[in-house]
Amino acid sequence: MSDLNKGKFITFEGIDGCGKSTQVKMLVKKLEQLNMDVITIREPGGTRISESIRDVLLYRDTHELGGRTEALLMTASRTQLTKEIILPALDKGTWVIADRYADSTLAYQGGGRKIDLDSLEKLNQFATYDTVPDLTFFIDILPDEGVKRQNTKLDRIEQAGIDFQSRVRGLYLKLAEKYSNRIVVINGQEDIETIHKNIWKEFEQRMLEK
Ligand code: ADP
Ligand code: TYD
């Protein structure tokens, strides 16, 4: 099958509470209205095995879990999801819209937990079978705003606090500079409809008008 028949891979990134899930739903609704073949995934999770890993990462009483273990589990979940769902979908021409992917590991485990970025980049390459998104929306909000939007029942990573979220955001901003061809920065402080319109404008230009 030639590349022309392949689906495109779009990812959404940002700190906790930035509004990714909201915007993923709005974009997918729009694509479905255009009769495009599209699936949504979210990380960590998305397959039977990856959901078990998610449970260990976020919801079990695992406060002793170390940073490297966290990185390995995040990427293990990603490998299974990539092999089982993402690559087969793209091969048959389905578009895949992801709520988080490999950049999250660089931002959270690299920026947040301060793990060496080169090691994480290599780990990601291995875990993703070298799959790189065609387009990534980084929805940028200030950490204060993220905290305001969070519900009261925080998962293990959300409990890491505002300094942690600031480091995660800092790393995302660096990635956006380094991979400026792929990563589009969207101002997440605006209202939901305005953000959707801004995302759609970029999406149309970059993915549909080529
Ligand atoms: P994420 O998936 O990035 O954690 P969500 O889309 O679940 O974020 O949004 C977190 C919360 O913030 C939800 O209650 C959602 O309704 C709200 N929200 C999302 N986008 C905005 C926005 N632009 N302005 C204000 N509130 C928002
Ligand atoms: P989730 O409830 O899906 O949060 P959100 O709606 O903010 O995406 O929880 C996922 C959490 O896992 C989130 O705090 C980000 C974190 N995470 C990492 O630390 N590394 C990763 O590689 C991924 C995919 C997620």
mmCIF file of C-alpha atoms and ligand atoms in Angstrom:
data_model
loop_
_atom_site.group_PDB
_atom_site.id
_atom_site.type_symbol
_atom_site.label_atom_id
_atom_site.label_comp_id
_atom_site.label_asym_id
_atom_site.label_seq_id
_atom_site.Cartn_x
_atom_site.Cartn_y
_atom_site.Cartn_z
ATOM 1 C CA MET A 1 0.000 0.000 0.000
ATOM 2 C CA SER A 2 1.447 3.408 -0.875
ATOM 3 C CA ASP A 3 1.763 6.134 1.738
ATOM 4 C CA LEU A 4 -1.048 8.047 0.030
ATOM 5 C CA ASN A 5 -3.533 5.414 1.163
ATOM 6 C CA LYS A 6 -2.371 5.542 4.758
ATOM 7 C CA GLY A 7 -4.274 7.294 7.497
ATOM 8 C CA LYS A 8 -2.771 10.269 9.297
ATOM 9 C CA PHE A 9 -1.726 10.304 12.928
ATOM 10 C CA ILE A 10 -2.684 13.393 14.959
ATOM 11 C CA THR A 11 -1.745 13.811 18.628
ATOM 12 C CA PHE A 12 -2.842 16.219 21.374
ATOM 13 C CA GLU A 13 -0.494 17.178 24.185
ATOM 14 C CA GLY A 14 -0.392 19.492 27.180
ATOM 15 C CA ILE A 15 -0.281 19.625 30.970
ATOM 16 C CA ASP A 16 -3.103 18.170 33.093
ATOM 17 C CA GLY A 17 -6.399 19.984 32.585
ATOM 18 C CA CYS A 18 -5.321 21.850 29.424
ATOM 19 C CA GLY A 19 -8.491 20.797 27.583
ATOM 20 C CA LYS A 20 -7.156 18.025 25.304
ATOM 21 C CA SER A 21 -10.015 15.587 25.778
ATOM 22 C CA THR A 22 -12.552 18.332 25.070
ATOM 23 C CA GLN A 23 -10.768 19.345 21.865
ATOM 24 C CA VAL A 24 -10.167 15.747 20.710
ATOM 25 C CA LYS A 25 -13.921 15.106 20.904
ATOM 26 C CA MET A 26 -14.721 18.284 18.940
ATOM 27 C CA LEU A 27 -12.199 17.539 16.196
ATOM 28 C CA VAL A 28 -13.331 13.920 15.861
ATOM 29 C CA LYS A 29 -16.984 14.992 15.615
ATOM 30 C CA LYS A 30 -16.060 17.329 12.783
ATOM 31 C CA LEU A 31 -14.066 14.654 10.934
ATOM 32 C CA GLU A 32 -16.936 12.180 11.281
ATOM 33 C CA GLN A 33 -19.285 14.772 9.801
ATOM 34 C CA LEU A 34 -16.936 14.828 6.797
ATOM 35 C CA ASN A 35 -17.339 11.026 6.594
ATOM 36 C CA MET A 36 -13.700 10.436 7.410
ATOM 37 C CA ASP A 37 -12.684 7.086 8.844
ATOM 38 C CA VAL A 38 -11.304 8.014 12.275
ATOM 39 C CA ILE A 39 -10.557 6.444 15.657
ATOM 40 C CA THR A 40 -9.655 8.019 19.002
ATOM 41 C CA ILE A 41 -7.148 6.699 21.513
ATOM 42 C CA ARG A 42 -5.826 7.952 24.827
ATOM 43 C CA GLU A 43 -2.668 7.184 26.786
ATOM 44 C CA PRO A 44 -1.685 5.476 28.943
ATOM 45 C CA GLY A 45 -4.182 2.764 28.004
ATOM 46 C CA GLY A 46 -6.266 1.795 24.993
ATOM 47 C CA THR A 47 -5.747 -1.983 24.894
ATOM 48 C CA ARG A 48 -6.495 -4.640 27.486
ATOM 49 C CA ILE A 49 -2.842 -4.846 28.525
ATOM 50 C CA SER A 50 -2.271 -1.076 28.346
ATOM 51 C CA GLU A 51 -5.313 -0.432 30.567
ATOM 52 C CA SER A 52 -3.838 -2.783 33.214
ATOM 53 C CA ILE A 53 -0.600 -0.812 33.026
ATOM 54 C CA ARG A 54 -2.609 2.452 33.359
ATOM 55 C CA ASP A 55 -4.168 1.107 36.500
ATOM 56 C CA VAL A 56 -0.740 0.492 38.069
ATOM 57 C CA LEU A 57 0.543 3.894 36.909
ATOM 58 C CA LEU A 58 -2.353 6.048 38.045
ATOM 59 C CA TYR A 59 -4.753 4.420 40.439
ATOM 60 C CA ARG A 60 -3.162 1.663 42.515
ATOM 61 C CA ASP A 61 -1.511 2.619 45.754
ATOM 62 C CA THR A 62 1.922 2.811 44.101
ATOM 63 C CA HIS A 63 3.560 5.859 45.664
ATOM 64 C CA GLU A 64 6.934 4.073 45.755
ATOM 65 C CA LEU A 65 6.948 3.764 41.930
ATOM 66 C CA GLY A 66 10.255 5.236 40.662
ATOM 67 C CA GLY A 67 10.706 7.633 37.746
ATOM 68 C CA ARG A 68 12.415 5.096 35.475
ATOM 69 C CA THR A 69 9.786 2.475 36.240
ATOM 70 C CA GLU A 70 7.154 5.072 35.348
ATOM 71 C CA ALA A 71 8.925 5.791 32.031
ATOM 72 C CA LEU A 72 9.184 2.089 31.207
ATOM 73 C CA LEU A 73 5.537 1.418 32.042
ATOM 74 C CA MET A 74 4.344 4.445 30.028
ATOM 75 C CA THR A 75 6.330 3.264 27.027
ATOM 76 C CA ALA A 76 5.312 -0.377 27.500
ATOM 77 C CA SER A 77 1.675 0.718 27.363
ATOM 78 C CA ARG A 78 2.544 2.707 24.196
ATOM 79 C CA THR A 79 4.221 -0.250 22.451
ATOM 80 C CA GLN A 80 1.183 -2.453 22.902
ATOM 81 C CA LEU A 81 -1.187 0.305 21.734
ATOM 82 C CA THR A 82 0.988 1.101 18.708
ATOM 83 C CA LYS A 83 1.275 -2.524 17.599
ATOM 84 C CA GLU A 84 -2.288 -3.579 18.364
ATOM 85 C CA ILE A 85 -4.268 -0.495 17.315
ATOM 86 C CA ILE A 86 -2.359 2.460 15.797
ATOM 87 C CA LEU A 87 -0.254 0.818 13.080
ATOM 88 C CA PRO A 88 -3.027 -1.501 11.787
ATOM 89 C CA ALA A 89 -5.452 1.450 11.672
ATOM 90 C CA LEU A 90 -3.037 3.717 9.764
ATOM 91 C CA ASP A 91 -2.266 0.859 7.361
ATOM 92 C CA LYS A 92 -5.901 0.482 6.416
ATOM 93 C CA GLY A 93 -6.324 4.228 5.877
ATOM 94 C CA THR A 94 -7.979 5.124 9.182
ATOM 95 C CA TRP A 95 -7.020 8.449 10.791
ATOM 96 C CA VAL A 96 -5.898 8.122 14.404
ATOM 97 C CA ILE A 97 -6.479 10.964 16.883
ATOM 98 C CA ALA A 98 -4.551 10.498 20.119
ATOM 99 C CA ASP A 99 -5.024 12.111 23.530
ATOM 100 C CA ARG A 100 -1.278 11.989 24.419
ATOM 101 C CA TYR A 101 1.580 10.007 22.838
ATOM 102 C CA ALA A 102 5.385 9.908 22.982
ATOM 103 C CA ASP A 103 5.861 13.649 23.707
ATOM 104 C CA SER A 104 4.100 13.102 27.048
ATOM 105 C CA THR A 105 6.955 10.851 28.184
ATOM 106 C CA LEU A 106 9.535 13.505 27.260
ATOM 107 C CA ALA A 107 7.525 16.232 29.015
ATOM 108 C CA TYR A 108 6.453 14.330 32.172
ATOM 109 C CA GLN A 109 9.281 11.870 32.786
ATOM 110 C CA GLY A 110 11.944 14.156 31.190
ATOM 111 C CA GLY A 111 10.730 17.587 32.344
ATOM 112 C CA GLY A 112 8.701 16.537 35.385
ATOM 113 C CA ARG A 113 10.842 13.700 36.781
ATOM 114 C CA LYS A 114 14.126 15.021 35.324
ATOM 115 C CA ILE A 115 15.100 11.771 33.573
ATOM 116 C CA ASP A 116 17.752 12.045 30.870
ATOM 117 C CA LEU A 117 16.071 13.105 27.605
ATOM 118 C CA ASP A 118 18.346 11.159 25.242
ATOM 119 C CA SER A 119 17.474 7.913 27.031
ATOM 120 C CA LEU A 120 13.763 8.751 26.831
ATOM 121 C CA GLU A 121 14.001 9.622 23.112
ATOM 122 C CA LYS A 122 15.617 6.209 22.464
ATOM 123 C CA LEU A 123 13.012 4.468 24.592
ATOM 124 C CA ASN A 124 10.255 6.205 22.638
ATOM 125 C CA GLN A 125 11.753 5.206 19.284
ATOM 126 C CA PHE A 126 11.839 1.593 20.411
ATOM 127 C CA ALA A 127 8.341 1.726 21.901
ATOM 128 C CA THR A 128 6.700 3.380 18.892
ATOM 129 C CA TYR A 129 8.408 1.347 16.153
ATOM 130 C CA ASP A 130 9.707 4.793 15.068
ATOM 131 C CA THR A 131 6.179 6.089 14.549
ATOM 132 C CA VAL A 132 6.061 9.901 14.588
ATOM 133 C CA PRO A 133 2.770 11.836 14.466
ATOM 134 C CA ASP A 134 1.969 13.783 11.297
ATOM 135 C CA LEU A 135 0.734 16.691 13.401
ATOM 136 C CA THR A 136 0.701 17.487 17.124
ATOM 137 C CA PHE A 137 -1.389 20.117 18.900
ATOM 138 C CA PHE A 138 0.233 21.325 22.112
ATOM 139 C CA ILE A 139 -2.545 23.067 24.047
ATOM 140 C CA ASP A 140 -0.715 25.513 26.257
ATOM 141 C CA ILE A 141 -2.154 26.734 29.561
ATOM 142 C CA LEU A 142 -0.525 28.100 32.688
ATOM 143 C CA PRO A 143 -0.186 25.527 35.503
ATOM 144 C CA ASP A 144 -2.468 27.648 37.741
ATOM 145 C CA GLU A 145 -5.278 27.353 35.226
ATOM 146 C CA GLY A 146 -4.799 23.561 35.061
ATOM 147 C CA VAL A 147 -5.186 23.296 38.835
ATOM 148 C CA LYS A 148 -8.383 25.400 38.734
ATOM 149 C CA ARG A 149 -9.893 23.045 36.147
ATOM 150 C CA GLN A 150 -9.008 19.795 37.953
ATOM 151 C CA ASN A 151 -11.675 17.839 39.777
ATOM 152 C CA THR A 152 -11.163 16.913 43.401
ATOM 153 C CA LYS A 153 -10.174 13.264 42.844
ATOM 154 C CA LEU A 154 -6.597 13.591 41.564
ATOM 155 C CA ASP A 155 -4.625 10.648 40.146
ATOM 156 C CA ARG A 156 -1.051 9.874 41.268
ATOM 157 C CA ILE A 157 0.609 12.128 38.675
ATOM 158 C CA GLU A 158 -1.854 15.000 39.110
ATOM 159 C CA GLN A 159 -0.923 14.955 42.808
ATOM 160 C CA ALA A 160 2.706 15.813 41.916
ATOM 161 C CA GLY A 161 1.925 19.552 42.229
ATOM 162 C CA ILE A 162 2.327 22.864 40.474
ATOM 163 C CA ASP A 163 6.165 22.957 40.235
ATOM 164 C CA PHE A 164 6.000 19.584 38.532
ATOM 165 C CA GLN A 165 3.400 20.887 36.043
ATOM 166 C CA SER A 166 5.583 23.969 35.393
ATOM 167 C CA ARG A 167 8.550 21.760 34.499
ATOM 168 C CA VAL A 168 6.313 19.645 32.244
ATOM 169 C CA ARG A 169 5.082 22.793 30.470
ATOM 170 C CA GLY A 170 8.665 24.066 30.100
ATOM 171 C CA LEU A 171 9.694 20.861 28.369
ATOM 172 C CA TYR A 172 6.664 20.978 26.042
ATOM 173 C CA LEU A 173 7.650 24.522 25.022
ATOM 174 C CA LYS A 174 11.174 23.292 24.224
ATOM 175 C CA LEU A 175 9.790 20.407 22.157
ATOM 176 C CA ALA A 176 7.530 22.825 20.257
ATOM 177 C CA GLU A 177 10.608 24.859 19.344
ATOM 178 C CA LYS A 178 12.708 21.835 18.412
ATOM 179 C CA TYR A 179 9.996 20.150 16.328
ATOM 180 C CA SER A 180 8.295 23.286 15.022
ATOM 181 C CA ASN A 181 7.320 21.593 11.724
ATOM 182 C CA ARG A 182 5.229 19.024 13.553
ATOM 183 C CA ILE A 183 4.080 20.695 16.791
ATOM 184 C CA VAL A 184 1.575 23.562 16.697
ATOM 185 C CA VAL A 185 1.174 25.596 19.895
ATOM 186 C CA ILE A 186 -2.448 26.477 20.648
ATOM 187 C CA ASN A 187 -3.380 29.029 23.313
ATOM 188 C CA GLY A 188 -5.455 26.943 25.727
ATOM 189 C CA GLN A 189 -6.457 29.903 27.908
ATOM 190 C CA GLU A 190 -9.130 30.970 25.405
ATOM 191 C CA ASP A 191 -12.705 29.684 25.420
ATOM 192 C CA ILE A 192 -13.496 26.190 24.168
ATOM 193 C CA GLU A 193 -15.082 27.289 20.839
ATOM 194 C CA THR A 194 -12.244 29.690 19.961
ATOM 195 C CA ILE A 195 -9.672 26.968 20.633
ATOM 196 C CA HIS A 196 -11.611 24.545 18.441
ATOM 197 C CA LYS A 197 -11.718 27.093 15.600
ATOM 198 C CA ASN A 198 -7.963 27.704 15.891
ATOM 199 C CA ILE A 199 -7.256 23.964 15.848
ATOM 200 C CA TRP A 200 -9.521 23.444 12.851
ATOM 201 C CA LYS A 201 -7.833 26.243 10.896
ATOM 202 C CA GLU A 202 -4.399 24.650 11.413
ATOM 203 C CA PHE A 203 -5.739 21.162 10.749
ATOM 204 C CA GLU A 204 -7.351 22.170 7.450
ATOM 205 C CA GLN A 205 -4.244 23.983 6.234
ATOM 206 C CA ARG A 206 -1.805 21.271 7.189
ATOM 207 C CA MET A 207 -3.753 18.053 6.640
ATOM 208 C CA LEU A 208 -6.540 18.659 4.095
ATOM 209 C CA GLU A 209 -5.244 21.306 1.699
ATOM 210 C CA LYS A 210 -2.014 19.495 0.755
HETATM 211 P P1 ADP B 1 -7.531 17.293 29.687
HETATM 212 O O1 ADP B 1 -8.036 16.165 28.844
HETATM 213 O O2 ADP B 1 -6.444 18.062 29.014
HETATM 214 O O3 ADP B 1 -7.152 16.893 31.077
HETATM 215 P P2 ADP B 1 -10.298 18.237 29.687
HETATM 216 O O4 ADP B 1 -10.676 18.429 28.261
HETATM 217 O O5 ADP B 1 -10.794 17.009 30.374
HETATM 218 O O6 ADP B 1 -8.716 18.348 29.850
HETATM 219 O O7 ADP B 1 -10.736 19.544 30.495
HETATM 220 C C1 ADP B 1 -10.549 19.652 31.895
HETATM 221 C C2 ADP B 1 -11.707 20.506 32.465
HETATM 222 O O8 ADP B 1 -11.585 21.849 31.997
HETATM 223 C C3 ADP B 1 -13.098 20.040 32.040
HETATM 224 O O9 ADP B 1 -13.985 20.279 33.099
HETATM 225 C C4 ADP B 1 -13.427 20.923 30.842
HETATM 226 O O10 ADP B 1 -14.801 21.122 30.674
HETATM 227 C C5 ADP B 1 -12.727 22.225 31.222
HETATM 228 N N1 ADP B 1 -12.222 22.977 30.050
HETATM 229 C C6 ADP B 1 -11.716 22.470 28.895
HETATM 230 N N2 ADP B 1 -11.342 23.461 28.057
HETATM 231 C C7 ADP B 1 -11.588 24.624 28.707
HETATM 232 C C8 ADP B 1 -11.405 26.012 28.368
HETATM 233 N N3 ADP B 1 -10.874 26.383 27.211
HETATM 234 N N4 ADP B 1 -11.788 26.936 29.256
HETATM 235 C C9 ADP B 1 -12.314 26.574 30.465
HETATM 236 N N5 ADP B 1 -12.528 25.287 30.843
HETATM 237 C C10 ADP B 1 -12.152 24.313 29.986
HETATM 238 P P1 TYD B 2 -5.170 11.156 32.323
HETATM 239 O O1 TYD B 2 -6.243 11.005 33.349
HETATM 240 O O2 TYD B 2 -5.347 10.493 31.012
HETATM 241 O O3 TYD B 2 -4.869 12.690 32.247
HETATM 242 P P2 TYD B 2 -5.099 13.779 31.174
HETATM 243 O O4 TYD B 2 -6.576 13.885 30.974
HETATM 244 O O5 TYD B 2 -4.470 14.985 31.811
HETATM 245 O O6 TYD B 2 -4.347 13.335 29.941
HETATM 246 O O7 TYD B 2 -3.825 10.716 32.997
HETATM 247 C C1 TYD B 2 -2.663 10.555 32.322
HETATM 248 C C2 TYD B 2 -1.527 11.042 33.217
HETATM 249 O O8 TYD B 2 -0.330 10.354 32.862
HETATM 250 C C3 TYD B 2 -1.260 12.521 33.038
HETATM 251 O O9 TYD B 2 -0.981 13.113 34.302
HETATM 252 C C4 TYD B 2 -0.017 12.546 32.200
HETATM 253 C C5 TYD B 2 0.702 11.272 32.577
HETATM 254 N N1 TYD B 2 1.572 10.705 31.520
HETATM 255 C C6 TYD B 2 2.941 10.641 31.753
HETATM 256 O O10 TYD B 2 3.428 11.034 32.827
HETATM 257 N N2 TYD B 2 3.752 10.097 30.785
HETATM 258 C C7 TYD B 2 3.269 9.620 29.610
HETATM 259 O O11 TYD B 2 4.040 9.137 28.752
HETATM 260 C C8 TYD B 2 1.833 9.683 29.398
HETATM 261 C C9 TYD B 2 1.242 9.139 28.138
HETATM 262 C C10 TYD B 2 1.043 10.220 30.385
#
